[in-house]
Tab-separated table of C-alpha atoms and ligand atoms in Angstrom:
chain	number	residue	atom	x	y	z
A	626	UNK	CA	-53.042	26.914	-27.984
A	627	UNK	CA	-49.094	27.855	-26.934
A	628	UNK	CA	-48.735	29.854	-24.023
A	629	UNK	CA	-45.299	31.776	-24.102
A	630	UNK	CA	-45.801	34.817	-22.281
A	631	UNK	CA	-42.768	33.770	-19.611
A	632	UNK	CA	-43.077	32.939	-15.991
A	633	UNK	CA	-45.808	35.677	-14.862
A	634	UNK	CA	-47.902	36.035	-17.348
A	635	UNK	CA	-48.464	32.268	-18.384
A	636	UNK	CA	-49.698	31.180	-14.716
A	637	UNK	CA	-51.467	34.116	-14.846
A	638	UNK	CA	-53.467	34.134	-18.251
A	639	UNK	CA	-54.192	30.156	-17.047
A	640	UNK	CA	-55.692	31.164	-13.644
A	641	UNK	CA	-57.863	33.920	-15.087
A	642	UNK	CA	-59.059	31.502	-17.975
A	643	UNK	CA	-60.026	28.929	-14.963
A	644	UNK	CA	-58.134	26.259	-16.283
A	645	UNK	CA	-57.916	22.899	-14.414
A	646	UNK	CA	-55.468	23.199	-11.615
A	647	UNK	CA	-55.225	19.392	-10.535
A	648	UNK	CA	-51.886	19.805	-9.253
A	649	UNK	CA	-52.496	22.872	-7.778
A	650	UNK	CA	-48.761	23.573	-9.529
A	651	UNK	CA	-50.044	26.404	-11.449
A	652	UNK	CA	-48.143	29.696	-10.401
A	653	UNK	CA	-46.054	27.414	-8.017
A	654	UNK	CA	-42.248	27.176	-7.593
A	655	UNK	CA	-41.128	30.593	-8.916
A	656	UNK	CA	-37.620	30.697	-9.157
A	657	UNK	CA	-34.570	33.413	-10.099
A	658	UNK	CA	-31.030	33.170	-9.853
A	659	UNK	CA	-29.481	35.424	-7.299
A	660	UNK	CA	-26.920	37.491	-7.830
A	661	UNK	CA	-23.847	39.963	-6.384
A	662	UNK	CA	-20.695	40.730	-6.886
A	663	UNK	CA	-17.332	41.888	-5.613
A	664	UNK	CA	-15.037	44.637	-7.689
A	665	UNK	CA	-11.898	46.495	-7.809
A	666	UNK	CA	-9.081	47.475	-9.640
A	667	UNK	CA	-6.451	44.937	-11.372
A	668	UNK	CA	-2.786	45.710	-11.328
A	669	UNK	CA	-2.592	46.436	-14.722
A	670	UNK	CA	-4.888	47.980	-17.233
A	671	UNK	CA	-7.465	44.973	-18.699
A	672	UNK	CA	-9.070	47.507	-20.854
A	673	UNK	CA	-12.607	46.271	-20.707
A	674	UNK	CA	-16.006	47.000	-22.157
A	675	UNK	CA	-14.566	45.890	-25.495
A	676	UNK	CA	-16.156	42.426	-26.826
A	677	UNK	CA	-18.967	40.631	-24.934
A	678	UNK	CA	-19.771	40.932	-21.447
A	679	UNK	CA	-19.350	38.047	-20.734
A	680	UNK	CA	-16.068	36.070	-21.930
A	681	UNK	CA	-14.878	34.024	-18.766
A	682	UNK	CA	-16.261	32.189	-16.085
A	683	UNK	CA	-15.367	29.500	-13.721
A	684	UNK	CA	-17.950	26.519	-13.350
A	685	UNK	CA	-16.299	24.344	-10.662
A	686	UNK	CA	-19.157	25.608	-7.973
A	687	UNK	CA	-22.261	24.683	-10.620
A	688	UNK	CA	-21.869	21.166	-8.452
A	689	UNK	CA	-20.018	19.024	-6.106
A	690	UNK	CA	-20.723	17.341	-2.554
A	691	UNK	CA	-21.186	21.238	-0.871
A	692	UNK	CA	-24.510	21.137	-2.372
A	693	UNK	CA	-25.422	19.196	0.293
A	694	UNK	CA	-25.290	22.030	2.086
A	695	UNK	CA	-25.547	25.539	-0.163
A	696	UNK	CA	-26.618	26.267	-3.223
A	697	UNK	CA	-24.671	26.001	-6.156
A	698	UNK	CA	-23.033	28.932	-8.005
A	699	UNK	CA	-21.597	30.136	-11.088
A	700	UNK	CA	-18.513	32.878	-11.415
A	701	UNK	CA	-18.726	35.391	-14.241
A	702	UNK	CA	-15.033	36.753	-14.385
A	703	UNK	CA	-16.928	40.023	-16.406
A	704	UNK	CA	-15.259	42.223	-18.919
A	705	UNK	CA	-17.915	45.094	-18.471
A	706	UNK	CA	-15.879	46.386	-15.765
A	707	UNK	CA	-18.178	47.891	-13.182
A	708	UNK	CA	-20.806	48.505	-15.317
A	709	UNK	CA	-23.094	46.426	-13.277
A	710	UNK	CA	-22.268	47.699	-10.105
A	711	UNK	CA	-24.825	50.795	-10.078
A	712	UNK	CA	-26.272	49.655	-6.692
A	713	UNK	CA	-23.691	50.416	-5.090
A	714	UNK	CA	-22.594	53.468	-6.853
A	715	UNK	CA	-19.467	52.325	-9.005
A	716	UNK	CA	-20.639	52.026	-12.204
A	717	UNK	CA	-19.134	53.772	-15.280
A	718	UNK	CA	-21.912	56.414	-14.909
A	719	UNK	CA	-20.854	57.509	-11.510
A	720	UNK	CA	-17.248	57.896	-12.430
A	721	UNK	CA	-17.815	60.327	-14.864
A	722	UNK	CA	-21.740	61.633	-14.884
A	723	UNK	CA	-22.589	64.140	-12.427
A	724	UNK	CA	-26.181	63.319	-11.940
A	725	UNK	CA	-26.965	65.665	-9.989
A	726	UNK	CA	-26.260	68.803	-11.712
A	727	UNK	CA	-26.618	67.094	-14.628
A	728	UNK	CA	-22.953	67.243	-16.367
A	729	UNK	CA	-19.666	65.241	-17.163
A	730	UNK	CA	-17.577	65.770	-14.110
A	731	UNK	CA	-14.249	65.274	-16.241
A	732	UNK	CA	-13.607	66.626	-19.683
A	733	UNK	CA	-10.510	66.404	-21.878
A	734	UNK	CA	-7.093	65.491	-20.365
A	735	UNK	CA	-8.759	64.712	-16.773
A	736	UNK	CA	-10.983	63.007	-18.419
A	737	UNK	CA	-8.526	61.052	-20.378
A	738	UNK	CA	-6.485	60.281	-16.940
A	739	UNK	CA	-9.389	58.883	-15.225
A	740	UNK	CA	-10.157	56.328	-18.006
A	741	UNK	CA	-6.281	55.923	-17.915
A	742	UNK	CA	-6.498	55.167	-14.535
A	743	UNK	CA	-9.362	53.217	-13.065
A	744	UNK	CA	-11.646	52.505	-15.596
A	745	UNK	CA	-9.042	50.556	-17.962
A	746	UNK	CA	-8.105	48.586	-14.289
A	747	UNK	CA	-11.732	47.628	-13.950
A	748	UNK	CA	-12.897	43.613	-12.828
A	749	UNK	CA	-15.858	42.254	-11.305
A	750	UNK	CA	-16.062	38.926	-10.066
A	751	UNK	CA	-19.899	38.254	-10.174
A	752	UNK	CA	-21.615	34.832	-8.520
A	753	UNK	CA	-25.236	33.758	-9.155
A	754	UNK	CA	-26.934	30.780	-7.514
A	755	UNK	CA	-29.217	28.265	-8.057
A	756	UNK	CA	-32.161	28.564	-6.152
A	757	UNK	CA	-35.030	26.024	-5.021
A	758	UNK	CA	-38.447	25.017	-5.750
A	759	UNK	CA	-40.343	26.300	-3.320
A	760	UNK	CA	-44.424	25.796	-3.774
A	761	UNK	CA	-45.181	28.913	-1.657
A	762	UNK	CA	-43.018	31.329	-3.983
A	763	UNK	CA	-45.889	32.025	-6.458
A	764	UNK	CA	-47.994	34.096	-8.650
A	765	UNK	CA	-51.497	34.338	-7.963
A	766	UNK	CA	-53.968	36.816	-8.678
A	767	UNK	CA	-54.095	40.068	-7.436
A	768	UNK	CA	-57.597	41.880	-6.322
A	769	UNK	CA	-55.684	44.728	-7.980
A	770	UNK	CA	-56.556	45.672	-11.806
A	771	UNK	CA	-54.269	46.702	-14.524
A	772	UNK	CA	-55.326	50.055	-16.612
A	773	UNK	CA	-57.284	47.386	-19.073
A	774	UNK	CA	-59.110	46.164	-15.871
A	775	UNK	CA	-57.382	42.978	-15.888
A	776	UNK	CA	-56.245	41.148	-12.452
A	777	UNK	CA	-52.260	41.889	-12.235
A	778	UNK	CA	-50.596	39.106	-10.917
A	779	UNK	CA	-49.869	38.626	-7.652
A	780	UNK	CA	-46.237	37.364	-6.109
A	781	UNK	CA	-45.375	35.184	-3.058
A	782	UNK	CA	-41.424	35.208	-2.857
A	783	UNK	CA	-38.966	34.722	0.061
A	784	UNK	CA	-35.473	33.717	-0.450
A	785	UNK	CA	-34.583	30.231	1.552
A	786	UNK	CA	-31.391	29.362	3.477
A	787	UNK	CA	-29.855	27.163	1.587
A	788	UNK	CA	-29.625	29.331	-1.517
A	789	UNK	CA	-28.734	32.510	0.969
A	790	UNK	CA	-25.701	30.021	2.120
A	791	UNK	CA	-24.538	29.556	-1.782
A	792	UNK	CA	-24.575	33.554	-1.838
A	793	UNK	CA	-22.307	33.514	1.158
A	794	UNK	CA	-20.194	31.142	-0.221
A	795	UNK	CA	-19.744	32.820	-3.650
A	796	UNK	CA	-18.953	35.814	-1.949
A	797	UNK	CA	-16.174	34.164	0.261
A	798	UNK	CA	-14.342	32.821	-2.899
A	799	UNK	CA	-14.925	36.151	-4.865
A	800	UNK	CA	-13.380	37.703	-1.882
A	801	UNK	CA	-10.854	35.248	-1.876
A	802	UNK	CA	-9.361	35.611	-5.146
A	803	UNK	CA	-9.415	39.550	-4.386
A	804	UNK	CA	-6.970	38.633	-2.164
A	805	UNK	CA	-4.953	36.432	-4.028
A	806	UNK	CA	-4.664	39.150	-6.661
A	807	UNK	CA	-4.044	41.992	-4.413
A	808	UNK	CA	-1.293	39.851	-2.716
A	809	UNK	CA	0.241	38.829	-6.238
A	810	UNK	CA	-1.006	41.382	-9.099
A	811	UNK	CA	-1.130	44.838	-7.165
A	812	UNK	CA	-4.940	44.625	-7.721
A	813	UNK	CA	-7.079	47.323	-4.973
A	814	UNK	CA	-10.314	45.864	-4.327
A	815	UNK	CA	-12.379	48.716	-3.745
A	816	UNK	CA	-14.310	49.594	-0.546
A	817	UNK	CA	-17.015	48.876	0.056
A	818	UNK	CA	-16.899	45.610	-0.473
A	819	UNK	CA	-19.959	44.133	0.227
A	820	UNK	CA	-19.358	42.292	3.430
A	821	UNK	CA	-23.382	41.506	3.813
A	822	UNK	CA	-25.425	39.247	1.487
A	823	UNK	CA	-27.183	41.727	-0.842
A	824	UNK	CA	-28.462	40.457	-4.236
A	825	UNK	CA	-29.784	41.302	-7.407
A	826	UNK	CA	-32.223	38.900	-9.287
A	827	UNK	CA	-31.184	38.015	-12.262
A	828	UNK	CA	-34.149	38.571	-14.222
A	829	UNK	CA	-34.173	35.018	-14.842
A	830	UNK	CA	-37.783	34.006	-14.654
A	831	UNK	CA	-38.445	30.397	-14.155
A	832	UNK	CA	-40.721	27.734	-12.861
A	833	UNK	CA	-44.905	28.370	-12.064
A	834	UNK	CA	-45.812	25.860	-14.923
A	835	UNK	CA	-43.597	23.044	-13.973
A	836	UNK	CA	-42.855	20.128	-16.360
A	837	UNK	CA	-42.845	16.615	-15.130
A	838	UNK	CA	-44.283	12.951	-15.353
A	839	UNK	CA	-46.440	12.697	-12.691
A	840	UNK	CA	-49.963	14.489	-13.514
A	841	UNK	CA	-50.610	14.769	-9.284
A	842	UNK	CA	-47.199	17.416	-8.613
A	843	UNK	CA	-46.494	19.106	-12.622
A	844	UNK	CA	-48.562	20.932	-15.135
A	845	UNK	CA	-46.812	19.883	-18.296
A	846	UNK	CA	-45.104	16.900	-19.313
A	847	UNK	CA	-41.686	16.452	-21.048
A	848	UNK	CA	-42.985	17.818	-24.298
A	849	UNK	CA	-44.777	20.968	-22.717
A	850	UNK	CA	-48.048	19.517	-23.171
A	851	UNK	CA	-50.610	20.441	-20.478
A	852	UNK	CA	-51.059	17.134	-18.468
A	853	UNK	CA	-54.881	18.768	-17.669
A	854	UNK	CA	-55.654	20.187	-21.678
A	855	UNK	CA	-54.159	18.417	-24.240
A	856	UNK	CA	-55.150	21.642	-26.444
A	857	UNK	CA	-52.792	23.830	-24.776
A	858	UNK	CA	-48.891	24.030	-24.952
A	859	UNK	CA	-46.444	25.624	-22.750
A	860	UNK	CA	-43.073	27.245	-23.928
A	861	UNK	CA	-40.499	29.437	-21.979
A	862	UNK	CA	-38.389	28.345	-18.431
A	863	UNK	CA	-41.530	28.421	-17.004
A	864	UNK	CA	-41.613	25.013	-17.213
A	865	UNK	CA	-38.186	24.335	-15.485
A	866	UNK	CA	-38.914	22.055	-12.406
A	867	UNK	CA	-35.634	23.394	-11.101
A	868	UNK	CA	-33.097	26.569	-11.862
A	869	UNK	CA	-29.340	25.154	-11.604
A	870	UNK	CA	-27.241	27.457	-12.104
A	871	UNK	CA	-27.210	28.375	-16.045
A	872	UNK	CA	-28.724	31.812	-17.508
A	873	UNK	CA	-32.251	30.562	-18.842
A	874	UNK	CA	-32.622	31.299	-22.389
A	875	UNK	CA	-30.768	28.215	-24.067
A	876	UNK	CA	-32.339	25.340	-22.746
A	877	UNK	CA	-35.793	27.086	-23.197
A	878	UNK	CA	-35.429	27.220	-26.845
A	879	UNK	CA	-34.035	23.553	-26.922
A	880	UNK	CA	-37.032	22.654	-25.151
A	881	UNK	CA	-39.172	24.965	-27.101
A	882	UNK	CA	-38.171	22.956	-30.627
A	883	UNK	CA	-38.637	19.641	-28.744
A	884	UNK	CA	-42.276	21.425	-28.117
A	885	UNK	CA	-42.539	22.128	-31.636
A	886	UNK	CA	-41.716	18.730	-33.256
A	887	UNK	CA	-44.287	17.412	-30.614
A	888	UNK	CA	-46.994	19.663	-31.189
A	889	UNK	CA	-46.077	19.587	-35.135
A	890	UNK	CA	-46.564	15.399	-34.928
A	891	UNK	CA	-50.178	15.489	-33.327
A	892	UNK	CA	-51.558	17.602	-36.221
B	789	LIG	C1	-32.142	41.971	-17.317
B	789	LIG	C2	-32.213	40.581	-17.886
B	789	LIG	C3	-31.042	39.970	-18.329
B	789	LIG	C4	-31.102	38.688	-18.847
B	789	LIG	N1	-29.937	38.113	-19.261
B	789	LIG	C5	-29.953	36.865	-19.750
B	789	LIG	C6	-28.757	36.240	-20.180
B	789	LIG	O1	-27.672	36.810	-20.157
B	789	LIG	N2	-28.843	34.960	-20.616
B	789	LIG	C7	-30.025	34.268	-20.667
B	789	LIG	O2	-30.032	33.091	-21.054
B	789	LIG	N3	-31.180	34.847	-20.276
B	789	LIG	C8	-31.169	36.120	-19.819
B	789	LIG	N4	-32.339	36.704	-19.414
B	789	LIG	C9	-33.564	35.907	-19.481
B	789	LIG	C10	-34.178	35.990	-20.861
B	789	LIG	O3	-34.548	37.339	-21.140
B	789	LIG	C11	-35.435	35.092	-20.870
B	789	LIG	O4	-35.058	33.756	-20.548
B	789	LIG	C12	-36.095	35.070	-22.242
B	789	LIG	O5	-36.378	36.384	-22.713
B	789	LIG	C13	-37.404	34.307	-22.134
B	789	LIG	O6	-37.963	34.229	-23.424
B	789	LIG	P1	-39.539	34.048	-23.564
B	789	LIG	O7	-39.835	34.199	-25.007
B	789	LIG	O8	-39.964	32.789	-22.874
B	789	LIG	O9	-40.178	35.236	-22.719
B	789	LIG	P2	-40.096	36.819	-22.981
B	789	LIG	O10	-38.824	37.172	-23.692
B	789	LIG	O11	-40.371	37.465	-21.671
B	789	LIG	O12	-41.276	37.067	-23.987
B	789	LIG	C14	-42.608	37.022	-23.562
B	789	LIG	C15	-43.398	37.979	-24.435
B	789	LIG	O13	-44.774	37.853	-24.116
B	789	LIG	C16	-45.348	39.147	-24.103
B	789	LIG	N5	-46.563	39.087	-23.259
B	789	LIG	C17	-46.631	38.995	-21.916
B	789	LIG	N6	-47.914	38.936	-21.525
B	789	LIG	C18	-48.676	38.950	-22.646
B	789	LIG	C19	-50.073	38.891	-22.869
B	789	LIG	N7	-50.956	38.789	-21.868
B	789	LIG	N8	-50.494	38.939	-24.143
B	789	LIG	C20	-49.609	39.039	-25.179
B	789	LIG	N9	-48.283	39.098	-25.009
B	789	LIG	C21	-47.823	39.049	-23.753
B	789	LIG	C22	-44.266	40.035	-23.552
B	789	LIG	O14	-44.477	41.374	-23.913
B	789	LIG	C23	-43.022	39.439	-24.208
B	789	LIG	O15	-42.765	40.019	-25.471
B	789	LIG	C24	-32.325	37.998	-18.916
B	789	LIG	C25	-33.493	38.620	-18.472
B	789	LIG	C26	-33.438	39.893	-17.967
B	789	LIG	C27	-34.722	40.558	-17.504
């Protein structure tokens, strides 16, 4: 049996099918990166939202000696202008989509002018962190039932200090290089910038089925194999003992062949 149903549902189908628990791991050490961001206007126009999202970033903060301190981070330099920014009320939408009355607000030349004007001069500086293990962020089950009467999962999550300190920091070198540009490239970063340390997950599901040698504090081992069943197989960043700093998906589908040529070799 695989399990691949990601980092709720895979604790949670194992619970409700009263697997062995020895660890007590099971559902433990949910993790998500943690996100925010700080925007403006460049100097000149950048003319973004063509290409990927994602083209630049800078990766000197994924580790060095402040970790003993904060969280690591890393810095998505993002070519989706503010497209991300709909929390705060700057994305694309808002520009130009009157939601209320349900119409453009520009149309033809104005239109034109405003794209002209601020949304070819958009930049986001965006900073996610690495979070920590923490055994009491975890899904359980709920007393709650789903509409097919099944327990929905239930989830234990708090945000600790040290990665709340690598969101500080990555906003104070966002801001920073704000002001280097507005001092040397006419950029405007745009108010408000957010001073305070909101966040956005990430969406970045991992942890609750972690992998490791030791059967007494992991569920699976290095090949995904449950350390309790032999039968059953684990796939997905659920496993990840720990989060760094790198978006998920890669390293769960390097570790998902490694699971494959494992599982493929006991048959
Ligand atoms: C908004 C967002 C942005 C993201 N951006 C990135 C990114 O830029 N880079 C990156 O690396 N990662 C990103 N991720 C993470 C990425 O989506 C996940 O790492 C990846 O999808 C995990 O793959 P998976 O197959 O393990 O799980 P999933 O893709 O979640 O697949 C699990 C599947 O199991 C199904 N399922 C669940 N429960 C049951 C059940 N009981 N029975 C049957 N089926 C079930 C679900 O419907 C789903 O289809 C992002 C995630 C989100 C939410």
């Amino acid at each position: 049996v695989v399990l691949a149903v990601n980092g709720i549902e895979t604790p949670k189908l194992w619970l409700l099918s009263n697997l062995d628990n020895t660890s007590d791991q099971v559902g433990r050490n949910l993790m998500d990166h943690l996100a925010n961001e700080v925007v403006g206007l460049f100097g000149q126009p950048l003319y973004p939202f063509r290409g990927p999202q994602s083209a630049l970033g800078i990766d000197t903060f994924r580790d060095g000696k402040f970790r003993g301190n904060n969280g690591a981070f890393r810095m998505t330099i993002g070519n989706d202008g503010w497209g991300r920014s709909e929390p705060v009320g700057l994305a694309l939408d808002h520009a130009l989509w009157d939601s209320d009355n349900k119409k453009i607000k520009k149309i033809g030349q104005p239109l034109q002018q405003a794209v002209q004007d601020r949304i070819t001069h958009q930049l986001r500086f965006s900073y996610s962190t690495e979070q920590l293990p923490d055994p009491d962020n975890r899904v359980t089950l709920s007393d709650e039932r789903d509409a097919l009467d099944v327990p929905r999962p239930r989830i234990t999550y708090r945000i600790d200090e040290y990665s709340k300190r690598a969101l500080a920091y990555g906003h104070s070198v966002a801001r920073r290089m704000w002001q280097h540009l507005q001092d040397t490239a006419r950029a405007t970063a745009v108010e408000p910038l957010q001073a305070d340390l909101r966040f956005l997950g990430a969406g970045h599901l991992m942890g609750t089925m972690r992998m490791g040698t030791d059967k007494s504090t992991s569920v699976v081992d290095a090949n995904g194999r449950s350390h309790d069943h032999p039968g059953v197989w684990v796939v997905g960043s659920s496993v990840f003992p720990t989060a760094g700093t790198a978006n998920p998906t890669l390293t769960l589908a390097a570790l998902t062949l490694r699971t494959a040529d494992a599982l493929a070799n006991t048959l």
